[in-house]
PDB file of C-alpha atoms in Angstrom:
ATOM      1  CA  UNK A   1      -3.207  12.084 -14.617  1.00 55.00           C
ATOM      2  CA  UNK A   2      -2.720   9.445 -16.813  1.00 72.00           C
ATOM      3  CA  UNK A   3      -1.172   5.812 -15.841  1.00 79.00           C
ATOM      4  CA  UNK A   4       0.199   3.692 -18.403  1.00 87.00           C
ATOM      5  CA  UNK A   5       1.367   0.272 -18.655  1.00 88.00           C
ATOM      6  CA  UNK A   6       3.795  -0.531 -21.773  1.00 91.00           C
ATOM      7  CA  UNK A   7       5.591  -2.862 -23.119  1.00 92.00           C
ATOM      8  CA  UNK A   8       9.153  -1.229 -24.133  1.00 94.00           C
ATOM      9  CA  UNK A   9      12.847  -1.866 -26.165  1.00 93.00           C
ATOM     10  CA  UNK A  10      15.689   0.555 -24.875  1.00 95.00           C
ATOM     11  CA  UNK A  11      16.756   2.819 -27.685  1.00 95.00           C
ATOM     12  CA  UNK A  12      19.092   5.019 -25.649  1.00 95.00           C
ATOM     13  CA  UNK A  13      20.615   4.122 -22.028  1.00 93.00           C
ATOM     14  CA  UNK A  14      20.091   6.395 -19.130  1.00 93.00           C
ATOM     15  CA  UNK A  15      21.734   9.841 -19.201  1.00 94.00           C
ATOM     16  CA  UNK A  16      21.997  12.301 -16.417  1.00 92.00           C
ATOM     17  CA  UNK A  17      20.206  15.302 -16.140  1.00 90.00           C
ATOM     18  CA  UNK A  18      21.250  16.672 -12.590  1.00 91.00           C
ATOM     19  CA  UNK A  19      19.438  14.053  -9.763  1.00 92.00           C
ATOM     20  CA  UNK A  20      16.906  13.044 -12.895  1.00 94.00           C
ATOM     21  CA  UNK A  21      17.795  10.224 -15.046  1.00 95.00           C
ATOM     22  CA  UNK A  22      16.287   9.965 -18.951  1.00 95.00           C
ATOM     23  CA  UNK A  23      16.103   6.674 -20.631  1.00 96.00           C
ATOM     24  CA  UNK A  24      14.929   6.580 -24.086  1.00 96.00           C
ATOM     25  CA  UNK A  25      12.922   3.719 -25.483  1.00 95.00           C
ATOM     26  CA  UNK A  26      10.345   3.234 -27.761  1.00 94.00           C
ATOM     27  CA  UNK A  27       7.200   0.770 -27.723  1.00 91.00           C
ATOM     28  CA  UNK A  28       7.228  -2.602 -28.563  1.00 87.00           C
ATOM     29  CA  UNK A  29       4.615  -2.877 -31.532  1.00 78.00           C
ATOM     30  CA  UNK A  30       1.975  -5.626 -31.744  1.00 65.00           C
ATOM     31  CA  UNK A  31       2.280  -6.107 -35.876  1.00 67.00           C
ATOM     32  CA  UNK A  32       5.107  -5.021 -38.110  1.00 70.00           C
ATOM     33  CA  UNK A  33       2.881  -2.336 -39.858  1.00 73.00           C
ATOM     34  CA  UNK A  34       2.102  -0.233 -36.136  1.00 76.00           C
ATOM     35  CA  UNK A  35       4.849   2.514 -35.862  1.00 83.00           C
ATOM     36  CA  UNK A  36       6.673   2.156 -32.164  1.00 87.00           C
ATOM     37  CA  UNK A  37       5.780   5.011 -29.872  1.00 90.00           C
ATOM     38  CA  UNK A  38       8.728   6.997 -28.077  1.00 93.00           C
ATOM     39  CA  UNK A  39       8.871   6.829 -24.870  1.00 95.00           C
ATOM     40  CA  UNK A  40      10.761   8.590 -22.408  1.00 96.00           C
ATOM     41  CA  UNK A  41      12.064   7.334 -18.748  1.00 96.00           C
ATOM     42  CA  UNK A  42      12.273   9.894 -15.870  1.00 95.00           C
ATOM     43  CA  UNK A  43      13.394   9.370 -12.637  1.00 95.00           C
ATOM     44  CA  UNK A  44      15.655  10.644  -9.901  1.00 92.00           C
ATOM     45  CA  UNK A  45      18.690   8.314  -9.532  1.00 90.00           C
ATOM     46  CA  UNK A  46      18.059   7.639  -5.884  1.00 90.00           C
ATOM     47  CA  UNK A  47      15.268   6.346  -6.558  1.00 89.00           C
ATOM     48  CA  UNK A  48      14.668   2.418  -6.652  1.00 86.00           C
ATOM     49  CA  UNK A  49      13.506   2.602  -9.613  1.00 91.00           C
ATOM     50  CA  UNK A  50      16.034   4.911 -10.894  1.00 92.00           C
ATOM     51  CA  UNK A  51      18.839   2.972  -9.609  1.00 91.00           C
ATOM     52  CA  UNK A  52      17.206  -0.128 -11.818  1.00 91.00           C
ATOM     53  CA  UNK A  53      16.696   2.197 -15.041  1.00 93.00           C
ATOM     54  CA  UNK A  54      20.444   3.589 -14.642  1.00 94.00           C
ATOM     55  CA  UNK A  55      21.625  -0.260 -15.767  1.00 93.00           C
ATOM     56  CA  UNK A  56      19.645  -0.936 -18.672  1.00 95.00           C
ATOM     57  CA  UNK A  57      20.825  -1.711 -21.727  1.00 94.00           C
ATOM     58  CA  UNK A  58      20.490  -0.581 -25.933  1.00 95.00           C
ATOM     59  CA  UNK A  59      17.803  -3.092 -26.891  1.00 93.00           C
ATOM     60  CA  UNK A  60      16.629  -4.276 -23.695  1.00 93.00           C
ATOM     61  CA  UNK A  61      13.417  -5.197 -23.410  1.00 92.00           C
ATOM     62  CA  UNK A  62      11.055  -4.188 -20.286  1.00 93.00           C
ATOM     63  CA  UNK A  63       7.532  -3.934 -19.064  1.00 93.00           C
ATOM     64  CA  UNK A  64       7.044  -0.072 -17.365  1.00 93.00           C
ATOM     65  CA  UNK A  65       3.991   1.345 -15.298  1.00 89.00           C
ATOM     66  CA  UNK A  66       3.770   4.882 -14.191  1.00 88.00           C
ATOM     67  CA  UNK A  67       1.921   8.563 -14.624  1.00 87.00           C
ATOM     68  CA  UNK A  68       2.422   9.271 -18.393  1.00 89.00           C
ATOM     69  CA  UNK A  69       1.737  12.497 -20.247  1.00 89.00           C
ATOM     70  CA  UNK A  70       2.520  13.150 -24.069  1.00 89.00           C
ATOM     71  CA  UNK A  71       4.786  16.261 -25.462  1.00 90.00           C
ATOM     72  CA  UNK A  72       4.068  18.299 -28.361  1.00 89.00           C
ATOM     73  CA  UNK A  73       6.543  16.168 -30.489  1.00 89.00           C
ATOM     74  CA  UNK A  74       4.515  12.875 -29.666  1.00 89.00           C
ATOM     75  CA  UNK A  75       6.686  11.555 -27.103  1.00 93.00           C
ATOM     76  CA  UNK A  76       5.461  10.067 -24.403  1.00 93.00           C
ATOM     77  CA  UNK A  77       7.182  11.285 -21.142  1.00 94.00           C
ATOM     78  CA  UNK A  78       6.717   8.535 -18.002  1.00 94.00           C
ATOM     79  CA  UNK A  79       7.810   8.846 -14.199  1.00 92.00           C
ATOM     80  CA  UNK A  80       8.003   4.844 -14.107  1.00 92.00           C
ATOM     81  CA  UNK A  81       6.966   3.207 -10.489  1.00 86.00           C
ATOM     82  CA  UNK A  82       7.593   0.092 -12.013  1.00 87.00           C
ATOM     83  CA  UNK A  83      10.395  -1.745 -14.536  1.00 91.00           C
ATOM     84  CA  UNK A  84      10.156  -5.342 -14.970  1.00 90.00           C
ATOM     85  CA  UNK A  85      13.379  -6.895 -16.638  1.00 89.00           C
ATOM     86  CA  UNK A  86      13.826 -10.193 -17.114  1.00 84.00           C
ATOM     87  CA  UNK A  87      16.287  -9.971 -14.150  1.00 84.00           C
ATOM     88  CA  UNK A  88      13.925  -9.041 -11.882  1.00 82.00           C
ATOM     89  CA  UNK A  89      10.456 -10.365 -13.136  1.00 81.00           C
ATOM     90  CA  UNK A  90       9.405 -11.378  -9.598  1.00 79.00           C
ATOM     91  CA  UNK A  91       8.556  -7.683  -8.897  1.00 75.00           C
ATOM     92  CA  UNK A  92       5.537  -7.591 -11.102  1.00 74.00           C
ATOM     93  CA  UNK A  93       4.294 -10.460  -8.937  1.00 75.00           C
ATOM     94  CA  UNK A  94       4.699  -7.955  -6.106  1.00 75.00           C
ATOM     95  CA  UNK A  95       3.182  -4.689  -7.881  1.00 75.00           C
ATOM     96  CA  UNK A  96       1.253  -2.603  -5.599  1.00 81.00           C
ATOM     97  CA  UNK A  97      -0.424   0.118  -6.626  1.00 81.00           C
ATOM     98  CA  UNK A  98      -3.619   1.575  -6.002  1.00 86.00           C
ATOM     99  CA  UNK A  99      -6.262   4.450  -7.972  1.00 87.00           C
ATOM    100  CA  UNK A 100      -8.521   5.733  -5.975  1.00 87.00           C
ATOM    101  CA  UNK A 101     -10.982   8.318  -7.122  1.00 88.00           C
ATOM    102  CA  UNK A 102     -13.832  10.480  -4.904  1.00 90.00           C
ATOM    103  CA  UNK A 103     -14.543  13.785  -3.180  1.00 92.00           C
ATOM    104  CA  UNK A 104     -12.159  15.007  -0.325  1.00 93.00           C
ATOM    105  CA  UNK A 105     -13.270  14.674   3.315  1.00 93.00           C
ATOM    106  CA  UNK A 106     -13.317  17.141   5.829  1.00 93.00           C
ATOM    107  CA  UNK A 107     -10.268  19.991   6.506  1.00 92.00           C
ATOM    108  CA  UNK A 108      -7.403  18.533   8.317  1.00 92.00           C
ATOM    109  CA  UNK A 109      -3.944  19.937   9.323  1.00 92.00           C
ATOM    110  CA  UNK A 110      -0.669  18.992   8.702  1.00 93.00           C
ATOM    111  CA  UNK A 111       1.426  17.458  11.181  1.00 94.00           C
ATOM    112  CA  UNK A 112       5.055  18.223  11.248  1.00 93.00           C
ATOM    113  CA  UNK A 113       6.911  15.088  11.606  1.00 89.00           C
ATOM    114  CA  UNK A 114      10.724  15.048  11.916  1.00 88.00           C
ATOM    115  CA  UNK A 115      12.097  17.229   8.815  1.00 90.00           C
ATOM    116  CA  UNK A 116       8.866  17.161   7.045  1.00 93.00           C
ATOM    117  CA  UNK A 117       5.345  17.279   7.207  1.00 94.00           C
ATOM    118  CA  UNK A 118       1.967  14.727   6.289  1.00 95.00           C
ATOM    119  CA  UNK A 119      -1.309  14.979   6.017  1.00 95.00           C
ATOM    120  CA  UNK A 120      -4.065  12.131   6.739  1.00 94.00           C
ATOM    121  CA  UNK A 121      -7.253  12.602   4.870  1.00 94.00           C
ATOM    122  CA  UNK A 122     -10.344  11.149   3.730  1.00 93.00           C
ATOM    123  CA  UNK A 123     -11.349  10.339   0.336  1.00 92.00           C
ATOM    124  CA  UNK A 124     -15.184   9.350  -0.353  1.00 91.00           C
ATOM    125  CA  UNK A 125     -16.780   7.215  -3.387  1.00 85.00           C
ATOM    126  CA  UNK A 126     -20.402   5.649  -4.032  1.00 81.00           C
ATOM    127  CA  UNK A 127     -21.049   2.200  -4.265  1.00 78.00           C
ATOM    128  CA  UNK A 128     -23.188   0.538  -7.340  1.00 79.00           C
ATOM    129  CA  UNK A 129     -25.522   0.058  -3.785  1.00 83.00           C
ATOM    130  CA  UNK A 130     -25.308   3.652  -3.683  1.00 84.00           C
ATOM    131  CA  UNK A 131     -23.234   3.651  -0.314  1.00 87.00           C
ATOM    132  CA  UNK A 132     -20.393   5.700   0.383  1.00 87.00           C
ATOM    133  CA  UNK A 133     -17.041   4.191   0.997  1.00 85.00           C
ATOM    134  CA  UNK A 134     -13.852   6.099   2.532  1.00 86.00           C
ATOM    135  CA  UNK A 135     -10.262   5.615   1.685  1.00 84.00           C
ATOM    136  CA  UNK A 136      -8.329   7.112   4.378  1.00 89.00           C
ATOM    137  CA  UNK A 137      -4.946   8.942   2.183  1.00 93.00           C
ATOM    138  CA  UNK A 138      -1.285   9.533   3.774  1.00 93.00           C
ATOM    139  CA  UNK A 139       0.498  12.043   1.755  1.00 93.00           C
ATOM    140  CA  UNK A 140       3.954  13.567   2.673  1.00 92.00           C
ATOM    141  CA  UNK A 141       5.843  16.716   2.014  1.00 90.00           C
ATOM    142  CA  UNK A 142       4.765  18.581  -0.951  1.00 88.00           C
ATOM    143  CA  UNK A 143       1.831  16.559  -1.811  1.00 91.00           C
ATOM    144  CA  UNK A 144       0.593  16.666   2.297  1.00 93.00           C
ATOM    145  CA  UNK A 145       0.222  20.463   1.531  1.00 91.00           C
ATOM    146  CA  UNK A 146      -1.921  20.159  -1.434  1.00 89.00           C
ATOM    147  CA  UNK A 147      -3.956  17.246   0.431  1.00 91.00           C
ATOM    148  CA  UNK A 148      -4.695  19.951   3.437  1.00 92.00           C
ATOM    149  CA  UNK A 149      -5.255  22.877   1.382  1.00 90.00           C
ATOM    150  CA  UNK A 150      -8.161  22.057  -0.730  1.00 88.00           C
ATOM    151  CA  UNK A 151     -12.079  22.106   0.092  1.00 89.00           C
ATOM    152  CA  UNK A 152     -13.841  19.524   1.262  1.00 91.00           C
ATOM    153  CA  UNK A 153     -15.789  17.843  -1.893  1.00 91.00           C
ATOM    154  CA  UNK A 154     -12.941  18.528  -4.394  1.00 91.00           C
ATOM    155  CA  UNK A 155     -13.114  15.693  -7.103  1.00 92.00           C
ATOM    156  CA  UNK A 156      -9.400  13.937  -6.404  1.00 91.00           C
ATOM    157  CA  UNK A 157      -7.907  10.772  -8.123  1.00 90.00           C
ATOM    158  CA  UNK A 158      -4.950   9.517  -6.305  1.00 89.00           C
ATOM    159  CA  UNK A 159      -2.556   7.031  -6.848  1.00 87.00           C
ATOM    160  CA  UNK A 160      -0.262   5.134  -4.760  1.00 88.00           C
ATOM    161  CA  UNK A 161       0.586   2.164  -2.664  1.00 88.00           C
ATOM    162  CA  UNK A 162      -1.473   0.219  -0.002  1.00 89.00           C
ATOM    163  CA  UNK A 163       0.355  -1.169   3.414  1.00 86.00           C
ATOM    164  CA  UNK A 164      -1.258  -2.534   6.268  1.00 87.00           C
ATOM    165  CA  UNK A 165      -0.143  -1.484   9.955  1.00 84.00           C
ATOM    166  CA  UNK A 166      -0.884  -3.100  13.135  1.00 87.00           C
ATOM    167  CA  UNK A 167      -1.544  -1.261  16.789  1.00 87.00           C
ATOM    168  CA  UNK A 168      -3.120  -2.700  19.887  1.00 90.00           C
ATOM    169  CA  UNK A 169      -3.474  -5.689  18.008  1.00 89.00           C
ATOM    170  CA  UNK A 170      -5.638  -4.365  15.378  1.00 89.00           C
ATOM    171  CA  UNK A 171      -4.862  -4.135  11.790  1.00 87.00           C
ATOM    172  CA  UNK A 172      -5.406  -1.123   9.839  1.00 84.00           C
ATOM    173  CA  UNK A 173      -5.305  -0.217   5.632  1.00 84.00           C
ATOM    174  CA  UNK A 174      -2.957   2.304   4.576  1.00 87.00           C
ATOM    175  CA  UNK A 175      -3.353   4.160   1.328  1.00 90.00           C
ATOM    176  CA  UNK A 176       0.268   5.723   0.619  1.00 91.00           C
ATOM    177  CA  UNK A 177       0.288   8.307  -2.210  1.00 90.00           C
ATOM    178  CA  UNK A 178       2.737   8.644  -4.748  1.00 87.00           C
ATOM    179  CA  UNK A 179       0.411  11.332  -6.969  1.00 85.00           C
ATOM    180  CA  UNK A 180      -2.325  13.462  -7.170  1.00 86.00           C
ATOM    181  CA  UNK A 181      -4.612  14.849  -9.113  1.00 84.00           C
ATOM    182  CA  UNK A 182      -7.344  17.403  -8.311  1.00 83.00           C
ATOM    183  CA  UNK A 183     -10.145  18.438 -10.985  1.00 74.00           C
ATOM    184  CA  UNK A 184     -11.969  21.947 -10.721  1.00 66.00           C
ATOM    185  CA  UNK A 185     -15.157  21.592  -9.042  1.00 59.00           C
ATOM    186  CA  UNK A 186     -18.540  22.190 -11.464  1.00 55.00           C
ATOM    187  CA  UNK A 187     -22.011  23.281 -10.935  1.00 54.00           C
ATOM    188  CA  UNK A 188     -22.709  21.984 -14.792  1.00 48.00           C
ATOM    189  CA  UNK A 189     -25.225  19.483 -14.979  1.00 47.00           C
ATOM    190  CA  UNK A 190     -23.543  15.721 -16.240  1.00 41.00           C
ATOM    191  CA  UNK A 191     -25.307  15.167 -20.080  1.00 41.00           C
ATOM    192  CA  UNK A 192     -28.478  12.797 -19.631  1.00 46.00           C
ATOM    193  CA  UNK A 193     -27.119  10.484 -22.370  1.00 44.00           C
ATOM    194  CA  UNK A 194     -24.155  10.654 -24.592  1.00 42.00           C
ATOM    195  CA  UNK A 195     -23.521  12.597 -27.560  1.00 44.00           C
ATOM    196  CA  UNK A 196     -23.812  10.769 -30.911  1.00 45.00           C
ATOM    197  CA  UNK A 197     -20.523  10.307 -32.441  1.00 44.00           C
ATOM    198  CA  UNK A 198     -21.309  10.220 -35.836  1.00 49.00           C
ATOM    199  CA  UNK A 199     -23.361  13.591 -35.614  1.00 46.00           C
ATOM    200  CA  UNK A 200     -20.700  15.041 -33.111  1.00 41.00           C
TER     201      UNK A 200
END
C-alpha cells in the first residue's frame, strides 16, 4: 500500500462511473521543466469525500492524501481520504490518520453487530528500547474478515483513523481502519548490510 500526499490542478471534473466518482487532475510541478503527473480521483459519491470531489472545478487547485497505486499508462490512481480546497482548508488542521505497521496478535472472532460484522485485534511493533508495543485495530465488514482470518505473526501495515472512547470513566485509544495491507510471511534471512548501488 502506498499513501501519497500531492499537491493537484483539476484537469477534468468528476464523472460518474456507477456509485464511483473519477476526477482527473494532474500534479502541480515544482519548476517549469518537471512534467505534471496524472492523477486520478476515486471515490464513491456517498462518501464525504466524494460528495466534496463531485464539486470541483477545471483548474482548481487542491491538496489530496490517500492509498495511491500507479497504472501501466503512468497514471496515478488515488482513493483520496482527504481534499483540501481553499473552501475548506480548516480540514487539514483536523487530518487524522494513522500507519501502523507490526505482526498480528492472537486469533479472534468476528462479532456480528447489527447488519454487519467487526473484528478487534492486536497489532505488535518493537521499540528502538527493544520493547513491544500493541495497537489494538477495529476493522468492519469486509476488512473485519481479513483481520480474523490471518495467522498470528502476519507482517500487517494498516491505515486509518484514531478516536478516543470513554467507559466507566476511563478513556480508551481507538485505531479505526480504513485499509490494509498484509505481506507474505518469510523464513529468508534480512541482508546483514545493504547492497552497493553502484555494483548492483
Amino acid at each position: 500500500m502506498n499513501v501519497f500526499l500531492l499537491g493537484l490542478r483539476v484537469t477534468s471534473p468528476s464523472q460518474e462511473d456507477g456509485d464511483i466518482l473519477n476526477v482527473l487532475a494532474e500534479s502541480l510541478p515544482s519548476n517549469d521543466r518537471r512534467v505534471p503527473t496524472k492523477v486520478q480521483l476515486l471515490q464513491n459519491k456517498t462518501h464525504y469525500v466524494g460528495k466534496l470531489i463531485q464539486k470541483l472545478k477545471k483548474e482548481d487547485s487542491v491538496l489530496a492524501l490517500g492509498p495511491t497505486r500507479a497504472t501501466p499508462d503512468g497514471v496515478l490512481q488515488m482513493q483520496p481520504m482527504l481534499v483540501v480546497t481553499q473552501e475548506n482548508f480548516e480540514d487539514l488542521l483536523a487530518v487524522n490518520l494513522f500507519i501502523a505497521a507490526g505482526g498480528l496478535g492472537p486469533k479472534v472472532d468476528e462479532v456480528e453487530l447489527n447488519d454487519t460484522t467487526v473484528t478487534n485485534r492486536s497489532l505488535a511493533w518493537q521499540t528502538e528500547e527493544k520493547e513491544t508495543a500493541w495497537f489494538k485495530l477495529t476493522a468492519w465488514a469486509e476488512l473485519s474478515t481479513q483481520l480474523a482470518d490471518l495467522a498470528p505473526g502476519t507482517p500487517t501495515i494498516a491505515v486509518g483513523k484514531v478516536s478516543t472512547s470513554e467507559k466507566d470513566e476511563k478513556y480508551y485509544l481507538n485505531y479505526i481502519i480504513d485499509k490494509i495491507l498484509y505481506l507474505p510471511k518469510t523464513n529468508k534471512a534480512a541482508p546483514k548490510k545493504a547492497a552497493d548501488p553502484e555494483k548492483g
